Coordinates of N, CA, C and O and ligand atoms in Angstrom, one line a residue:
M1 N -15.9 -1.4 0.0 CA -15.2 -0.8 0.8 C -14.0 -1.2 1.3 O -13.7 -0.5 2.6
H2 N -13.2 -1.6 0.8 CA -11.8 -2.3 1.1 C -10.8 -1.3 1.2 O -10.1 -1.4 2.5
E3 N -11.2 -0.2 0.4 CA -10.1 1.0 0.9 C -10.5 1.8 2.1 O -9.7 2.0 2.6
L4 N -11.8 2.0 2.4 CA -11.8 2.3 3.7 C -11.7 1.7 4.7 O -11.2 2.3 5.9
S5 N -11.8 0.5 5.1 CA -11.3 -0.3 5.8 C -9.4 -0.7 6.2 O -9.2 -0.3 7.1
I6 N -8.8 -0.2 4.9 CA -7.4 0.4 5.0 C -6.8 1.4 5.6 O -6.2 1.3 6.5
V7 N -7.9 2.6 5.3 CA -7.8 3.9 5.5 C -7.5 3.7 7.2 O -7.1 4.4 7.6
T8 N -8.9 3.2 7.7 CA -9.1 3.2 9.0 C -8.1 2.5 10.1 O -7.5 2.7 10.9
H9 N -7.5 1.3 9.1 CA -6.4 0.9 9.7 C -5.6 0.9 9.6 O -4.3 1.4 11.0
V10 N -4.9 2.5 8.7 CA -3.8 2.8 8.9 C -4.0 3.8 9.8 O -2.8 4.5 10.5
A11 N -5.1 4.7 9.7 CA -5.2 5.6 11.0 C -4.9 4.9 12.4 O -4.3 5.9 13.0
K12 N -5.1 4.0 12.9 CA -5.4 3.7 14.0 C -3.9 3.6 14.2 O -3.4 3.7 15.1
T13 N -3.0 2.8 13.4 CA -1.8 2.9 13.9 C -1.1 3.7 13.6 O -0.2 4.0 15.0
L14 N -1.1 4.7 13.3 CA -0.7 6.5 13.3 C -1.0 6.9 14.6 O -0.3 7.6 15.4
D15 N -2.3 6.4 15.1 CA -2.6 6.7 16.2 C -1.7 6.0 17.2 O -1.3 7.0 18.3
E16 N -1.1 4.6 17.1 CA -0.5 4.5 18.0 C 0.5 4.8 18.3 O 1.5 5.3 19.1
I17 N 1.3 5.1 17.1 CA 2.4 5.4 16.8 C 2.8 6.8 17.3 O 3.7 7.1 18.3
A18 N 1.3 7.9 17.1 CA 1.8 9.3 17.8 C 2.1 9.0 19.0 O 2.3 9.9 20.0
E19 N 0.9 8.1 20.0 CA 0.6 8.2 21.1 C 2.0 7.8 21.9 O 2.7 8.2 23.1
E20 N 2.7 6.3 21.1 CA 4.2 6.0 21.5 C 5.1 7.6 21.9 O 6.2 7.1 22.8
N21 N 4.9 8.0 20.8 CA 5.7 9.3 20.4 C 5.8 10.9 20.8 O 6.4 11.6 20.7
H22 N 4.4 10.7 21.3 CA 3.8 12.1 22.0 C 3.9 12.7 20.7 O 4.1 14.0 21.2
L23 N 3.3 13.1 19.6 CA 2.9 13.7 18.4 C 1.5 14.1 18.5 O 0.7 13.3 19.0
T24 N 1.3 15.2 18.4 CA 0.1 15.8 18.2 C -0.7 15.9 16.8 O -1.6 15.7 16.5
R25 N 0.6 16.1 16.1 CA 0.2 16.2 14.4 C 0.9 15.3 13.6 O 2.2 15.0 14.0
I26 N 0.2 14.9 12.7 CA 1.3 13.9 11.6 C 1.5 14.9 10.5 O 0.4 15.1 10.0
G27 N 2.6 15.1 10.1 CA 3.2 16.2 8.8 C 2.5 15.5 7.7 O 2.1 15.7 6.5
S28 N 3.3 14.3 7.2 CA 3.0 13.2 6.2 C 3.3 11.6 6.7 O 4.0 11.3 7.2
V29 N 2.7 10.6 5.8 CA 2.6 9.4 5.5 C 3.1 8.7 4.8 O 2.2 9.0 3.3
T30 N 3.9 7.9 3.9 CA 4.1 7.1 2.5 C 3.6 5.9 3.0 O 4.1 5.3 3.9
L31 N 2.8 6.0 2.1 CA 2.3 4.2 1.7 C 3.0 3.5 0.7 O 3.1 4.4 -0.3
E32 N 3.1 2.0 1.0 CA 3.8 1.5 -0.1 C 2.3 0.4 -1.1 O 2.3 -0.3 -0.1
I33 N 1.8 0.5 -2.1 CA 0.5 0.0 -2.2 C 1.3 -1.0 -3.3 O 1.8 -0.4 -4.4
G34 N 0.9 -2.0 -3.3 CA 1.2 -3.0 -4.6 C 0.3 -3.0 -5.9 O -0.6 -2.7 -5.6
E35 N 0.7 -3.3 -6.8 CA -0.1 -3.3 -8.1 C -1.6 -4.0 -8.0 O -2.6 -3.7 -9.0
V36 N -1.2 -5.3 -7.4 CA -2.5 -6.0 -7.0 C -2.5 -6.5 -6.4 O -3.4 -7.2 -5.7
S37 N -2.7 -5.7 -5.1 CA -3.1 -5.7 -4.0 C -4.4 -5.2 -4.2 O -5.6 -5.5 -2.8
G38 N -5.4 -4.9 -5.0 CA -6.9 -5.0 -5.0 C -7.2 -3.5 -4.5 O -8.7 -2.8 -4.8
I39 N -6.3 -2.6 -4.1 CA -6.3 -1.0 -3.6 C -6.5 -0.3 -4.8 O -5.3 -0.1 -5.7
I40 N -7.4 0.8 -5.2 CA -7.7 1.7 -6.5 C -7.4 3.0 -5.2 O -7.8 3.6 -4.5
T41 N -6.0 3.6 -5.8 CA -5.3 4.6 -4.7 C -6.2 5.9 -5.3 O -6.0 6.6 -4.5
D42 N -7.2 6.2 -6.3 CA -7.7 7.2 -6.3 C -9.1 7.2 -5.6 O -9.1 8.1 -4.7
Y43 N -9.6 6.1 -5.5 CA -9.9 5.9 -4.2 C -10.1 5.7 -2.7 O -10.9 6.7 -1.6
F44 N -8.9 5.0 -2.9 CA -7.9 5.0 -1.5 C -7.9 6.6 -1.0 O -8.1 6.9 0.4
E45 N -7.8 7.6 -2.1 CA -7.3 9.0 -1.6 C -8.5 10.2 -1.1 O -8.7 10.8 -0.2
D46 N -9.5 9.5 -1.9 CA -11.2 9.8 -1.7 C -11.1 9.8 0.2 O -11.6 10.4 0.9
C47 N -11.0 8.5 0.4 CA -11.4 7.9 1.5 C -10.5 8.6 2.7 O -11.0 8.9 3.8
W48 N -9.5 8.5 2.4 CA -8.7 9.5 3.1 C -8.9 10.7 3.5 O -8.9 11.6 4.4
N49 N -9.5 11.8 2.4 CA -9.5 13.2 2.3 C -10.3 13.3 3.7 O -10.8 13.7 3.8
Y50 N -11.4 12.7 3.1 CA -13.3 11.7 3.9 C -12.3 11.8 5.8 O -13.3 12.6 6.6
F51 N -11.6 10.9 5.9 CA -11.2 10.3 7.3 C -10.3 11.7 7.8 O -10.8 11.6 8.9
K52 N -9.8 12.6 7.4 CA -8.5 13.1 7.8 C -9.4 14.5 8.5 O -9.1 14.9 9.1
K53 N -10.5 14.8 7.6 CA -11.3 16.4 8.2 C -11.9 15.5 9.7 O -12.3 16.7 10.0
R54 N -12.2 14.2 10.2 CA -12.6 13.6 11.1 C -11.8 13.5 12.0 O -12.0 12.8 13.1
H55 N -10.3 13.8 12.0 CA -9.4 13.1 12.8 C -8.5 14.1 13.2 O -7.5 14.4 12.1
P56 N -8.3 14.6 14.4 CA -7.6 16.0 14.4 C -5.7 15.7 14.2 O -5.1 16.0 14.0
L57 N -5.4 14.4 14.8 CA -4.0 14.1 14.2 C -4.0 14.3 12.7 O -2.7 14.4 12.9
L58 N -4.6 13.8 12.0 CA -4.3 13.7 10.3 C -4.7 15.0 9.8 O -4.5 15.0 8.6
T59 N -5.2 15.9 10.2 CA -6.1 17.2 9.3 C -4.5 17.8 8.6 O -5.0 18.0 7.7
E60 N -3.8 17.7 9.0 CA -2.2 18.2 8.3 C -1.7 17.0 7.6 O -0.8 17.4 7.0
C61 N -2.1 16.1 7.5 CA -1.3 15.2 7.2 C -1.5 14.9 5.5 O -1.9 14.8 5.1
E62 N -0.1 15.1 4.6 CA 0.0 14.4 3.5 C -0.1 13.3 3.2 O 1.1 12.7 3.7
L63 N -0.7 12.3 1.9 CA -0.4 11.0 2.0 C 0.1 11.3 0.7 O 0.0 12.0 -0.4
K64 N 1.2 9.9 0.9 CA 1.8 9.7 -0.2 C 1.9 8.3 -0.9 O 2.3 7.4 0.7
I65 N 1.6 8.0 -1.9 CA 1.3 6.6 -2.1 C 2.5 6.6 -3.4 O 2.9 6.8 -4.1
E66 N 3.7 5.2 -2.7 CA 4.5 4.9 -3.6 C 3.6 3.3 -4.3 O 3.4 2.4 -3.4
T67 N 3.6 3.4 -5.5 CA 3.1 1.7 -5.6 C 4.5 0.8 -6.4 O 5.3 1.2 -6.6
I68 N 4.2 -0.2 -5.5 CA 5.3 -1.7 -5.7 C 4.7 -2.2 -6.9 O 3.3 -2.9 -7.2
P69 N 5.6 -2.4 -7.9 CA 5.3 -3.2 -9.2 C 5.2 -4.7 -8.5 O 5.7 -5.3 -8.1
A70 N 4.4 -5.2 -9.3 CA 3.8 -6.7 -9.2 C 4.6 -7.6 -10.3 O 4.8 -7.7 -11.4
I71 N 5.7 -8.6 -9.6 CA 6.3 -9.2 -10.1 C 5.8 -10.8 -9.5 O 5.8 -11.3 -8.7
T72 N 6.0 -11.6 -10.8 CA 5.7 -13.2 -10.4 C 7.1 -13.8 -10.7 O 7.5 -13.7 -11.4
F73 N 7.2 -14.9 -9.8 CA 8.3 -15.9 -10.1 C 8.2 -17.5 -10.7 O 7.2 -17.5 -10.6
C74 N 8.5 -17.7 -11.9 CA 8.5 -18.6 -12.3 C 9.2 -20.1 -11.6 O 10.1 -19.9 -11.9
E75 N 8.6 -21.1 -10.7 CA 9.1 -22.4 -10.4 C 10.1 -23.0 -11.0 O 10.9 -24.0 -11.2
D76 N 9.6 -23.0 -12.6 CA 10.0 -24.0 -13.4 C 11.4 -23.8 -13.9 O 12.1 -24.3 -14.3
C77 N 11.7 -22.6 -14.7 CA 12.1 -21.7 -15.4 C 12.8 -20.8 -14.8 O 14.0 -20.3 -15.1
R78 N 12.9 -20.6 -13.4 CA 13.1 -19.6 -12.5 C 13.2 -18.1 -13.0 O 14.9 -17.4 -12.5
K79 N 12.6 -18.0 -13.8 CA 12.6 -16.4 -14.5 C 11.3 -15.7 -13.2 O 10.5 -15.9 -13.3
E80 N 11.9 -14.2 -13.2 CA 10.7 -13.2 -13.1 C 10.0 -12.6 -14.4 O 10.7 -12.3 -15.2
Y81 N 8.7 -12.2 -14.1 CA 8.5 -11.5 -14.6 C 7.1 -10.7 -14.5 O 6.5 -10.7 -13.3
P82 N 6.6 -9.8 -15.1 CA 5.6 -8.6 -14.7 C 4.0 -9.3 -14.7 O 3.7 -9.7 -15.4
T83 N 4.0 -9.6 -13.4 CA 2.5 -9.8 -13.2 C 1.3 -9.3 -14.1 O 0.3 -9.9 -14.5
I84 N 1.3 -7.9 -13.8 CA 0.0 -7.4 -14.6 C -0.3 -8.0 -16.3 O -0.9 -8.0 -17.0
E85 N 0.9 -8.0 -17.0 CA 1.6 -8.2 -18.2 C 1.1 -9.4 -18.7 O 0.0 -9.9 -19.2
Y86 N 1.2 -10.6 -17.8 CA 1.1 -12.0 -18.1 C 0.5 -12.8 -17.2 O -0.2 -13.9 -17.5
G87 N -0.1 -12.7 -16.1 CA -0.8 -13.2 -15.0 C -0.1 -14.2 -14.4 O 1.0 -14.0 -14.0
R88 N -0.9 -15.4 -14.3 CA -0.5 -16.5 -13.5 C 0.8 -17.6 -14.6 O 1.1 -18.2 -14.3
I89 N 0.6 -17.1 -16.1 CA 1.1 -17.9 -16.6 C 2.6 -17.5 -17.2 O 2.7 -16.5 -17.6
C90 N 3.9 -18.3 -16.9 CA 4.9 -17.9 -17.6 C 4.8 -17.5 -18.9 O 4.8 -18.4 -19.5
P91 N 5.4 -16.2 -19.2 CA 5.5 -16.1 -20.5 C 7.3 -16.5 -21.2 O 6.9 -16.8 -22.5
Y92 N 8.1 -17.3 -20.5 CA 8.8 -17.5 -21.1 C 8.8 -19.4 -21.3 O 9.1 -19.8 -22.3
C93 N 7.8 -20.3 -20.4 CA 8.1 -21.3 -20.7 C 6.7 -21.6 -20.0 O 6.0 -23.0 -20.3
Q94 N 5.7 -21.1 -20.2 CA 3.8 -21.2 -20.2 C 3.8 -22.2 -19.2 O 2.7 -23.1 -18.8
S95 N 4.7 -22.1 -17.8 CA 4.3 -23.6 -16.7 C 3.2 -22.5 -16.3 O 3.2 -20.9 -16.4
E96 N 2.6 -23.0 -15.3 CA 1.7 -22.5 -14.4 C 1.9 -22.5 -12.8 O 1.6 -22.2 -11.9
H97 N 3.1 -23.0 -12.2 CA 4.1 -23.3 -11.5 C 4.8 -21.8 -11.1 O 6.2 -21.9 -11.4
T98 N 3.5 -20.8 -10.6 CA 4.1 -19.2 -10.7 C 3.6 -18.6 -9.2 O 2.6 -19.3 -8.8
Y99 N 4.4 -18.1 -8.7 CA 4.0 -17.2 -7.6 C 4.4 -15.8 -7.6 O 5.1 -15.7 -7.8
L100 N 3.4 -14.9 -6.9 CA 3.7 -13.3 -7.1 C 4.9 -13.5 -5.8 O 4.5 -13.8 -4.8
I101 N 5.7 -12.5 -6.1 CA 6.8 -12.5 -5.2 C 6.9 -11.1 -4.3 O 7.1 -10.9 -3.2
Q102 N 6.0 -10.1 -5.1 CA 6.1 -8.6 -4.5 C 5.1 -8.3 -5.4 O 4.5 -7.9 -6.3
G103 N 4.1 -6.9 -4.8 CA 3.0 -6.6 -5.2 C 1.7 -6.7 -5.0 O 0.8 -6.1 -5.2
N104 N 1.7 -7.0 -3.6 CA 0.3 -7.4 -2.8 C 0.2 -6.6 -1.5 O -0.3 -6.1 -0.8
E105 N 1.3 -5.8 -1.2 CA 1.5 -5.2 -0.4 C 0.8 -3.9 0.0 O 0.4 -3.1 -0.9
C106 N 0.7 -3.5 1.3 CA -0.3 -2.3 1.8 C 0.7 -1.8 3.1 O 0.2 -2.2 4.0
T107 N 1.6 -1.0 3.2 CA 2.4 -1.1 4.2 C 3.2 0.6 4.3 O 3.0 1.7 3.5
I108 N 3.0 0.9 6.0 CA 3.2 2.4 5.9 C 4.7 2.3 6.1 O 5.6 1.4 6.9
K109 N 5.3 3.1 5.2 CA 6.8 3.3 4.8 C 7.5 3.9 5.6 O 8.6 4.1 6.4
E110 N 6.7 5.4 5.7 CA 7.6 6.6 6.5 C 6.7 7.5 7.2 O 5.4 7.3 6.1
I111 N 6.7 8.0 8.1 CA 5.8 8.8 8.8 C 6.5 10.0 9.1 O 7.8 10.1 9.9
E112 N 6.2 11.4 8.9 CA 7.0 12.5 9.3 C 6.3 12.9 10.7 O 5.2 13.6 10.1
A113 N 6.6 13.5 11.5 CA 5.7 14.4 12.3 C 6.0 15.6 12.1 O 6.8 15.8 11.3
E114 N 4.7 16.9 12.6 CA 4.9 17.7 12.2 C 5.7 18.6 13.8 O 5.4 18.5 14.2
D115 N 6.2 19.5 13.0 CA 7.1 20.4 14.4 C 6.5 22.0 14.2 O 5.5 22.1 13.9
Ligands
ZN1 ZN1 8.8 -20.3 -16.4

């Protein structure tokens, strides 16, 4: 239930923002979700749809998801490569001294208030 806990977290954040800005409805929210964040976007949308019916602030809120590609950096040859395709082993020098530089995020990028 990873997705549901994230939906709950996002909704809570939106609640706080709405309160600070005196919003009663949120028109849309844009989330950036990394390719290797472990979030299944289809399932995430299901959770969202379930949740928003029970949440007056979000009844009209449209969910937009932007996928962030996963990129790994190799410390040995200092090249970047796509994580999904090659995993932890650098395709240029076969080094294992690599780390993820992006693709693990789940952040609220943009919120539009409804007027
Ligand atoms: Zn390398």
